[in-house]
Amino acid sequence: MAYIQARKHAHPPRRTASAAAAFAALAIPAAVHAQQAAAPADAASAPASTQVLPEIKAKSTVETPYKAEAMSSPKFTQPLVDTPQTITVIKKELLREQGATTLSEALRNTPGVTMLMGENGNTSSGDSIFMRGFDTSGSIFVDGIRDLGFISRDVFNIEQVEVVKGPSGADNGRGASSGYVNLSSKVPFAENFNAASLSLGTSSRKRATADLNRPLDIGVPGTAVRLNLMVQDSGVPGRDEVEKKSYGFAPSIAFGLNTPTRAYFYLLHSKQDNLPDGGVPTYGVGNYKLPTTAPAGVPTPTPVDSENFYGSRSDYEKIDIDMFTARVEHDVAPGITLRNTSRYGRSTQDSVLTGVNAVNFVTPADPSTYTVNRSRQRKYQQNEILTNQSNITAELGSGAVKHSVTGGVEFTYEKQSLPTFALPTGVTQDPANLYDPSLGDVFQTPVRNGAYAKGNTLTAAVYAFDTLKVGEQWQFTGGVRWEKYRTEFNSMTLTDGVLVPLALDASGNLLSWKLGALFKPAPNGSVYVSVASSELPPGGANHTLSANANNVNQPNLDPQEGSNIEVGTKWEFLGGKLAIAGAIFRSENKNELVQDPIDTTVYTQVGKRRVQGIELSVVGQLTNELHLSAGLARMDPEIERAAAATQGGLIQWSPELTFTSWLTYKLPFGLTLGGGARYVDNATTTSNVDTSTVTGLTEMPSYWVADALVGYEFSKNFNLQLNVYNLFDKEYLSAVNSGRSRYFPGVPRSALLTANVQF
């Protein structure tokens, strides 16, 4: 809602709107054009060299709660309207209105993103993201630094979530062909600002947050401190027994704000203590097909109650996250800035989870006797990262030809350890009744068996970017990153009661690049074409290597190669308050493994997947009272080269059409009404061309979901907001595991009441 907002902060300069033809497919009602002439022009904002990233106090009077002006990274030297790539920036103001608390919830605001059940769809927790047809779980960053481990991320200390689509190896190095997600942390700024929120909701949801910022007069110019706090104790709507408990604090201090030399030191500590969700059997859901082994006499499958819990109250998930970051910036001369960022981070995830698998037809004619097999898994994973990044940005040239140059070096060390737990030899977990699981069942405890997996990756990289401006209408951009990496992997596996060691390593050089050409037919718009690449070597996603010929992490394999070509246009209207964008794209991923049809022991890297489509977006203010964020993506995801069974098939977890929207309107007497709708098309769960032979759940059904918001502003410093989720109580599947045996049900109709105070 627009009635309580964080203070505005500086962004790169942008030009006021002028009369121009908008992108036809994104036409806005004529009222937009009618208001352009009357829209106030933005004041010139602070130069980029003096920015306090990711935010600074703004000099502009234009309020844009949803619309961001720029990326937080200094590698992006131009405002979003002049950046030749599809980028979605989701600001904290939008997340606060929606009551969104996690990265998964935040990503509902961009189309073309699908969530799976945990890592590779195999576990219950963690941000498992599919974007534009490719797994993006290993391409999540915080302040431009690769994030820790496989965890669920809270957004209480996040200024904005940045979603960069298409291969982007030049930005951050090894990564997915889909792009990446970056979370920009909150840091101090030179104003007094204090805000707090308290939320109570259905399913015993309770959450409190605070954001406190204050300048200090301690004899050091430009000193300020900021503290973000969060505590949560909640159930999960529609899921019996599941609990989410967490707390976090993020203190930070800055010196030299609004001076040529600035320093930031910030810490994040977060802890989760959850009762995790192993999911619900997919039996009878959607187009579910009985297994070929099902006996005669089994009636048409009937879905189970989606609130059923198949785990134990002794299941748990404990996550600890600690990160310390130091960043120093110095303006060497007008237009030239040096930056250095160092970070040490550590995460630990300890969990015991009960999952469900195959159904047993005990008495075929009597479904009440059916049972479902359960797995009992323990995971104890530790991740660490130590990194240092140095960067220089410079504005060069004068007259008709100008350069915006940035370059730097990066050194990063990451490591991961994962001991193996299993049920004792000869011990199995009893199945549960399919339709009536009992918490009174006996649950076995996984124990250490001596096996483990340890991996680490060392990276050294150098990169450079340049935006060449020729006159007022033409811009040419280029970027390149060269990195040298080495991954070492050691494991011990238990085979027939004997521990078998394995030691592997992989090393090499990666070269990623991007190019773009942009034409500005008017000061408030651009038309562009861009191409980009990325590479993902064996072990690049999880520091794990394998000796198996059919594993993508086999160290002798070449890196997978991603490429993207995109043609798009971006426009700003209403004095820069409203942004409209559209692009057509084609992304490819090559060097995928394919089994030889004659010699099945041989695998070659001839596979290729491609996703092509169109993405449209609109974000900002139609009037001072009416705010809008919406996006639509239409994709054609296909496996172009693969084994005969899948060649020509669709890429899993990739719906053809996705749509998201959120709109609020503030009435004159303090009442705000709003809401949004999301649509996700059906998505295949199997890549087989002939799905007639595939059993189980072969497709995630399509769905519409609508949410609503009512808020009232009692004063400029206090308001209440009521969020109602899934307004029409639509039943849908929010995520499915890779084995297609279990799913997470979508949140049923539920409510959250939040009190917001600013002081």
mmCIF file with all atom_site columns, C-alpha atoms in Angstrom, residues 391-477:
data_model
loop_
_atom_site.group_PDB
_atom_site.id
_atom_site.type_symbol
_atom_site.label_atom_id
_atom_site.label_alt_id
_atom_site.label_comp_id
_atom_site.label_asym_id
_atom_site.label_entity_id
_atom_site.label_seq_id
_atom_site.pdbx_PDB_ins_code
_atom_site.Cartn_x
_atom_site.Cartn_y
_atom_site.Cartn_z
_atom_site.occupancy
_atom_site.B_iso_or_equiv
_atom_site.pdbx_formal_charge
_atom_site.auth_seq_id
_atom_site.auth_comp_id
_atom_site.auth_asym_id
_atom_site.auth_atom_id
_atom_site.pdbx_PDB_model_num
ATOM 1  C CA . ASN A 1 391 ? 35.402 -3.305  -8.866  1.00 0.00 ? 391 ASN A CA 1
ATOM 2  C CA . ILE A 1 392 ? 36.004 -0.014  -10.644 1.00 0.00 ? 392 ILE A CA 1
ATOM 3  C CA . THR A 1 393 ? 33.421 2.056   -12.510 1.00 0.00 ? 393 THR A CA 1
ATOM 4  C CA . ALA A 1 394 ? 34.216 5.036   -14.688 1.00 0.00 ? 394 ALA A CA 1
ATOM 5  C CA . GLU A 1 395 ? 32.339 7.513   -16.850 1.00 0.00 ? 395 GLU A CA 1
ATOM 6  C CA . LEU A 1 396 ? 34.615 8.462   -19.746 1.00 0.00 ? 396 LEU A CA 1
ATOM 7  C CA . GLY A 1 397 ? 34.423 10.613  -22.839 1.00 0.00 ? 397 GLY A CA 1
ATOM 8  C CA . SER A 1 398 ? 32.542 13.759  -23.676 1.00 0.00 ? 398 SER A CA 1
ATOM 9  C CA . GLY A 1 399 ? 30.420 15.193  -26.419 1.00 0.00 ? 399 GLY A CA 1
ATOM 10 C CA . ALA A 1 400 ? 28.669 12.720  -28.687 1.00 0.00 ? 400 ALA A CA 1
ATOM 11 C CA . VAL A 1 401 ? 30.678 9.655   -27.622 1.00 0.00 ? 401 VAL A CA 1
ATOM 12 C CA . LYS A 1 402 ? 30.679 8.469   -24.002 1.00 0.00 ? 402 LYS A CA 1
ATOM 13 C CA . HIS A 1 403 ? 31.669 5.283   -22.196 1.00 0.00 ? 403 HIS A CA 1
ATOM 14 C CA . SER A 1 404 ? 30.323 3.800   -18.968 1.00 0.00 ? 404 SER A CA 1
ATOM 15 C CA . VAL A 1 405 ? 32.977 1.272   -18.016 1.00 0.00 ? 405 VAL A CA 1
ATOM 16 C CA . THR A 1 406 ? 33.125 -1.184  -15.146 1.00 0.00 ? 406 THR A CA 1
ATOM 17 C CA . GLY A 1 407 ? 35.537 -4.011  -14.436 1.00 0.00 ? 407 GLY A CA 1
ATOM 18 C CA . GLY A 1 408 ? 36.953 -6.047  -11.631 1.00 0.00 ? 408 GLY A CA 1
ATOM 19 C CA . VAL A 1 409 ? 38.370 -9.219  -10.176 1.00 0.00 ? 409 VAL A CA 1
ATOM 20 C CA . GLU A 1 410 ? 36.885 -11.855 -7.901  1.00 0.00 ? 410 GLU A CA 1
ATOM 21 C CA . PHE A 1 411 ? 38.337 -14.596 -5.696  1.00 0.00 ? 411 PHE A CA 1
ATOM 22 C CA . THR A 1 412 ? 35.928 -17.064 -4.106  1.00 0.00 ? 412 THR A CA 1
ATOM 23 C CA . TYR A 1 413 ? 36.302 -20.252 -2.089  1.00 0.00 ? 413 TYR A CA 1
ATOM 24 C CA . GLU A 1 414 ? 33.235 -22.407 -1.405  1.00 0.00 ? 414 GLU A CA 1
ATOM 25 C CA . LYS A 1 415 ? 32.988 -25.709 0.400   1.00 0.00 ? 415 LYS A CA 1
ATOM 26 C CA . GLN A 1 416 ? 30.289 -28.177 1.345   1.00 0.00 ? 416 GLN A CA 1
ATOM 27 C CA . SER A 1 417 ? 30.166 -31.243 3.585   1.00 0.00 ? 417 SER A CA 1
ATOM 28 C CA . LEU A 1 418 ? 27.386 -33.794 3.727   1.00 0.00 ? 418 LEU A CA 1
ATOM 29 C CA . PRO A 1 419 ? 27.685 -36.879 5.978   1.00 0.00 ? 419 PRO A CA 1
ATOM 30 C CA . THR A 1 420 ? 25.356 -39.747 5.104   1.00 0.00 ? 420 THR A CA 1
ATOM 31 C CA . PHE A 1 421 ? 22.614 -41.035 7.382   1.00 0.00 ? 421 PHE A CA 1
ATOM 32 C CA . ALA A 1 422 ? 20.498 -44.135 6.793   1.00 0.00 ? 422 ALA A CA 1
ATOM 33 C CA . LEU A 1 423 ? 18.259 -46.528 8.657   1.00 0.00 ? 423 LEU A CA 1
ATOM 34 C CA . PRO A 1 424 ? 20.203 -49.351 10.339  1.00 0.00 ? 424 PRO A CA 1
ATOM 35 C CA . THR A 1 425 ? 20.745 -52.485 8.263   1.00 0.00 ? 425 THR A CA 1
ATOM 36 C CA . GLY A 1 426 ? 17.588 -54.559 8.113   1.00 0.00 ? 426 GLY A CA 1
ATOM 37 C CA . VAL A 1 427 ? 15.402 -51.740 9.456   1.00 0.00 ? 427 VAL A CA 1
ATOM 38 C CA . THR A 1 428 ? 12.655 -50.258 7.278   1.00 0.00 ? 428 THR A CA 1
ATOM 39 C CA . GLN A 1 429 ? 10.071 -47.574 7.841   1.00 0.00 ? 429 GLN A CA 1
ATOM 40 C CA . ASP A 1 430 ? 6.528  -48.907 8.115   1.00 0.00 ? 430 ASP A CA 1
ATOM 41 C CA . PRO A 1 431 ? 4.118  -47.618 5.468   1.00 0.00 ? 431 PRO A CA 1
ATOM 42 C CA . ALA A 1 432 ? 1.197  -45.354 6.356   1.00 0.00 ? 432 ALA A CA 1
ATOM 43 C CA . ASN A 1 433 ? -2.467 -45.864 5.651   1.00 0.00 ? 433 ASN A CA 1
ATOM 44 C CA . LEU A 1 434 ? -3.019 -43.969 2.413   1.00 0.00 ? 434 LEU A CA 1
ATOM 45 C CA . TYR A 1 435 ? -6.238 -42.246 3.454   1.00 0.00 ? 435 TYR A CA 1
ATOM 46 C CA . ASP A 1 436 ? -5.819 -42.172 7.235   1.00 0.00 ? 436 ASP A CA 1
ATOM 47 C CA . PRO A 1 437 ? -2.163 -41.770 8.309   1.00 0.00 ? 437 PRO A CA 1
ATOM 48 C CA . SER A 1 438 ? -1.487 -41.955 12.039  1.00 0.00 ? 438 SER A CA 1
ATOM 49 C CA . LEU A 1 439 ? 0.911  -39.897 14.108  1.00 0.00 ? 439 LEU A CA 1
ATOM 50 C CA . GLY A 1 440 ? 0.993  -42.853 16.487  1.00 0.00 ? 440 GLY A CA 1
ATOM 51 C CA . ASP A 1 441 ? 2.994  -44.986 14.060  1.00 0.00 ? 441 ASP A CA 1
ATOM 52 C CA . VAL A 1 442 ? 6.506  -46.077 15.019  1.00 0.00 ? 442 VAL A CA 1
ATOM 53 C CA . PHE A 1 443 ? 9.134  -44.012 13.225  1.00 0.00 ? 443 PHE A CA 1
ATOM 54 C CA . GLN A 1 444 ? 12.703 -45.210 12.749  1.00 0.00 ? 444 GLN A CA 1
ATOM 55 C CA . THR A 1 445 ? 15.737 -42.985 13.274  1.00 0.00 ? 445 THR A CA 1
ATOM 56 C CA . PRO A 1 446 ? 18.435 -42.642 10.587  1.00 0.00 ? 446 PRO A CA 1
ATOM 57 C CA . VAL A 1 447 ? 21.992 -43.018 11.908  1.00 0.00 ? 447 VAL A CA 1
ATOM 58 C CA . ARG A 1 448 ? 25.476 -42.225 10.600  1.00 0.00 ? 448 ARG A CA 1
ATOM 59 C CA . ASN A 1 449 ? 26.836 -45.050 8.479   1.00 0.00 ? 449 ASN A CA 1
ATOM 60 C CA . GLY A 1 450 ? 30.352 -43.746 7.842   1.00 0.00 ? 450 GLY A CA 1
ATOM 61 C CA . ALA A 1 451 ? 29.652 -42.501 4.336   1.00 0.00 ? 451 ALA A CA 1
ATOM 62 C CA . TYR A 1 452 ? 30.013 -38.831 3.405   1.00 0.00 ? 452 TYR A CA 1
ATOM 63 C CA . ALA A 1 453 ? 30.484 -36.372 0.553   1.00 0.00 ? 453 ALA A CA 1
ATOM 64 C CA . LYS A 1 454 ? 32.733 -33.312 0.691   1.00 0.00 ? 454 LYS A CA 1
ATOM 65 C CA . GLY A 1 455 ? 33.382 -30.814 -2.053  1.00 0.00 ? 455 GLY A CA 1
ATOM 66 C CA . ASN A 1 456 ? 34.946 -27.416 -2.589  1.00 0.00 ? 456 ASN A CA 1
ATOM 67 C CA . THR A 1 457 ? 35.331 -24.988 -5.473  1.00 0.00 ? 457 THR A CA 1
ATOM 68 C CA . LEU A 1 458 ? 37.979 -22.294 -5.873  1.00 0.00 ? 458 LEU A CA 1
ATOM 69 C CA . THR A 1 459 ? 37.295 -19.534 -8.399  1.00 0.00 ? 459 THR A CA 1
ATOM 70 C CA . ALA A 1 460 ? 39.405 -16.656 -9.698  1.00 0.00 ? 460 ALA A CA 1
ATOM 71 C CA . ALA A 1 461 ? 37.783 -14.340 -12.225 1.00 0.00 ? 461 ALA A CA 1
ATOM 72 C CA . VAL A 1 462 ? 38.264 -11.089 -14.106 1.00 0.00 ? 462 VAL A CA 1
ATOM 73 C CA . TYR A 1 463 ? 35.490 -9.210  -15.888 1.00 0.00 ? 463 TYR A CA 1
ATOM 74 C CA . ALA A 1 464 ? 34.797 -6.003  -17.816 1.00 0.00 ? 464 ALA A CA 1
ATOM 75 C CA . PHE A 1 465 ? 31.712 -4.212  -19.165 1.00 0.00 ? 465 PHE A CA 1
ATOM 76 C CA . ASP A 1 466 ? 31.305 -1.156  -21.357 1.00 0.00 ? 466 ASP A CA 1
ATOM 77 C CA . THR A 1 467 ? 28.301 0.845   -22.496 1.00 0.00 ? 467 THR A CA 1
ATOM 78 C CA . LEU A 1 468 ? 29.150 3.037   -25.454 1.00 0.00 ? 468 LEU A CA 1
ATOM 79 C CA . LYS A 1 469 ? 26.786 5.948   -26.068 1.00 0.00 ? 469 LYS A CA 1
ATOM 80 C CA . VAL A 1 470 ? 26.832 7.509   -29.527 1.00 0.00 ? 470 VAL A CA 1
ATOM 81 C CA . GLY A 1 471 ? 24.747 10.636  -29.522 1.00 0.00 ? 471 GLY A CA 1
ATOM 82 C CA . GLU A 1 472 ? 21.414 10.669  -27.741 1.00 0.00 ? 472 GLU A CA 1
ATOM 83 C CA . GLN A 1 473 ? 19.884 7.647   -29.473 1.00 0.00 ? 473 GLN A CA 1
ATOM 84 C CA . TRP A 1 474 ? 22.393 4.797   -29.814 1.00 0.00 ? 474 TRP A CA 1
ATOM 85 C CA . GLN A 1 475 ? 23.954 2.632   -27.128 1.00 0.00 ? 475 GLN A CA 1
ATOM 86 C CA . PHE A 1 476 ? 26.158 -0.436  -27.537 1.00 0.00 ? 476 PHE A CA 1
ATOM 87 C CA . THR A 1 477 ? 26.932 -2.694  -24.588 1.00 0.00 ? 477 THR A CA 1
#
